[in-house]
């Protein structure tokens, strides 16, 4: 239906909009596609709009063409610059708050100190790759406990399912780093150059000193932010103040510089230059998300049953006795969209449900004295119900019932299943962390040889023992053998004299590996292979552990 | 609106490719420009790679590439690099005494690990991968606490360097047990009696009367090397007869065979094949097997 064509912006500074309207308000099918609003309807607007025009009602018009309008296919297509306009409203405020929070957490976390005593680093969150330790507040993760991190990743995955099934692509619209940094970069543009119109004007103006100055300023600030982004990342992997000093003096490891360089490049390119292209072409999540959503998930929706037929000349049309919808076709929703789409065309892949169009439209509706919510968060189920009602009983009936979806609608079994799964893993991890041992003993019995005959008739077996002291303080452990009659043991470098037990000091947060030789007289033993136990306990502490192993002797006739 | 003659999707106004799967049609959207440029970049990359690296397969071999790179050269360089590192450590090992080596844990650890691999090259053929030797052939067990020629680091080092009873090295450890049976120095009965005496020394089951009879013969013929109580002598390489370890077996018949026509093992002089550093590594490894004195 939409037959709008647009001339190349670069070729001619004057954008001509030739909109031939075919059946402005034809019957709309609600069955087609995921969303009934997919059937785009363009009002007949014959007059070209050279710049911002003003609606008879006093509302400014934002001439713009959405990127998702049909065009003649080419082999490839350059990025069409998108100049999101400034917007005020509750969702914009929410986005600012989330941006401030997430950026603060990201940049500040490595600088939080946490006292773990003299033998452990005092950084609250530290991924110590060199020593293979991960510190998170009072929790210290060893490599063999990495399943906690795997658990966190699983929780993040299920959490994403949970959020998506409940409130749609909230992650994309508010918390995704791509969204946050793009938003930040757009804000920088607005601070330096100005809002949408100023940016369009600057891009279309010929080269000048002012243009160069503004552009360089914007890109310089972007680069500074990009460097800071990469810079903050490396502080998670080393003591932040030390590393900062080394980094500035040029003494940091090459990895640090490479990491900063790579993250600077990606932040600058993805956040500054590619922006919505990342969401549209690169990100896999929009492709997967459809599986998480159903008719009861919240999505940003243009309520076309109320808005259509849209008209920029509503009063004239009304005077002429023609039916008009609430949409005055001011294009504000398109102008503010960071991915440059027209939400009135229905649900589509590039929509990150950031709801800035809702803010923009609510603003306009308030100004022209109509109820808010022409674009709103709603579920497909509500949308269909409202559409049916509008068709059967008239638009007013639908309008009366047009409310935000209730929590019952969102909190459906699917969401509960995700929530139960998510919290079960969380609770299991908390219990596991609280109950885990900070002392571990592992024993490997020599296989080659299994035993050695000694000159006095006794038999010697060799073992490799590891005692792990997972506390950040030195501890002394009593290491002994139990259940082997007449068995004695010694260990080179620790105890030369055979004994039943000896003390093993282990440094803070360290593994001590040592060889243990055990000898016993086969005559004292019942059988060729005798099970016995190595046990160890923390002298002066309460932790103890034991490992069962075997003592081998030659086969007897 | 139909540039290629394919149907146009009503919702997006985009031409489709004309393909349809289960009623789902594919929109013929253009590629993003950056994607196309990346694609061109990969082609350029491939061309450059073709020229710089060995890649063009020819009939018998491939092109060498302008950089002259080869995985073989990489391995060679790596081996050279590792050898250079080891040469330094080996020089230090050769110049230091065993006490000095053991005082440096890192160096001792290197010697121990390096010795383990040298052992696998030169020693396992006789002494076994578990260093347990072989009673059948009389290869000594190197991990127990019984030593024929001494179990200190210096003793082990000397044995490794010069070997035992070989003719290539004049300093080789040497001793010979007379063949009491083959040379008819003792009668069969005397030999059986002495064998019983030997078994009695280590508390093994024996004929009391025979042992008593053989005691005098033992003191005259055997005690000179093996000691009055069969305690053996590490200076002469005479095995202790009073313990639980037997080079050729503790059965009466095995002992009789050993007295009548003794077998004596030979070990090559590794000093002629291994550097001083390597022999020190081997000595340290063998000493650490658990029985070193």
PDB file of C-alpha atoms in Angstrom, chain B residues 25 27 29 38 96 109 124 155 157 160 169 184 209 212-213 229 237 262-263 272 288:
ATOM      1  CA  UNK B  25       8.878 -15.583   1.546  1.00  0.00           C
ATOM      2  CA  UNK B  27      12.625 -10.258   1.119  1.00  0.00           C
ATOM      3  CA  UNK B  29      16.764  -6.469   0.914  1.00  0.00           C
ATOM      4  CA  UNK B  38      34.004  -6.439   4.843  1.00  0.00           C
ATOM      5  CA  UNK B  96      77.788 -27.611  40.681  1.00  0.00           C
ATOM      6  CA  UNK B 109      63.336 -29.669  39.953  1.00  0.00           C
ATOM      7  CA  UNK B 124      63.906 -48.382  30.883  1.00  0.00           C
ATOM      8  CA  UNK B 155      77.619 -43.581  44.171  1.00  0.00           C
ATOM      9  CA  UNK B 157      76.496 -40.965  39.587  1.00  0.00           C
ATOM     10  CA  UNK B 160      75.909 -44.377  35.728  1.00  0.00           C
ATOM     11  CA  UNK B 169      85.525 -48.364  30.622  1.00  0.00           C
ATOM     12  CA  UNK B 184      84.015 -77.737  40.837  1.00  0.00           C
ATOM     13  CA  UNK B 209      70.691 -79.321  59.598  1.00  0.00           C
ATOM     14  CA  UNK B 212      74.335 -75.837  60.032  1.00  0.00           C
ATOM     15  CA  UNK B 213      76.510 -77.994  57.769  1.00  0.00           C
ATOM     16  CA  UNK B 229      76.091 -62.471  58.573  1.00  0.00           C
ATOM     17  CA  UNK B 237      79.110 -54.909  44.843  1.00  0.00           C
ATOM     18  CA  UNK B 262      76.568 -67.229  38.845  1.00  0.00           C
ATOM     19  CA  UNK B 263      75.157 -64.709  36.447  1.00  0.00           C
ATOM     20  CA  UNK B 272      80.640 -42.210  26.965  1.00  0.00           C
ATOM     21  CA  UNK B 288      64.539 -39.515  44.184  1.00  0.00           C
TER      22      UNK B 288
END
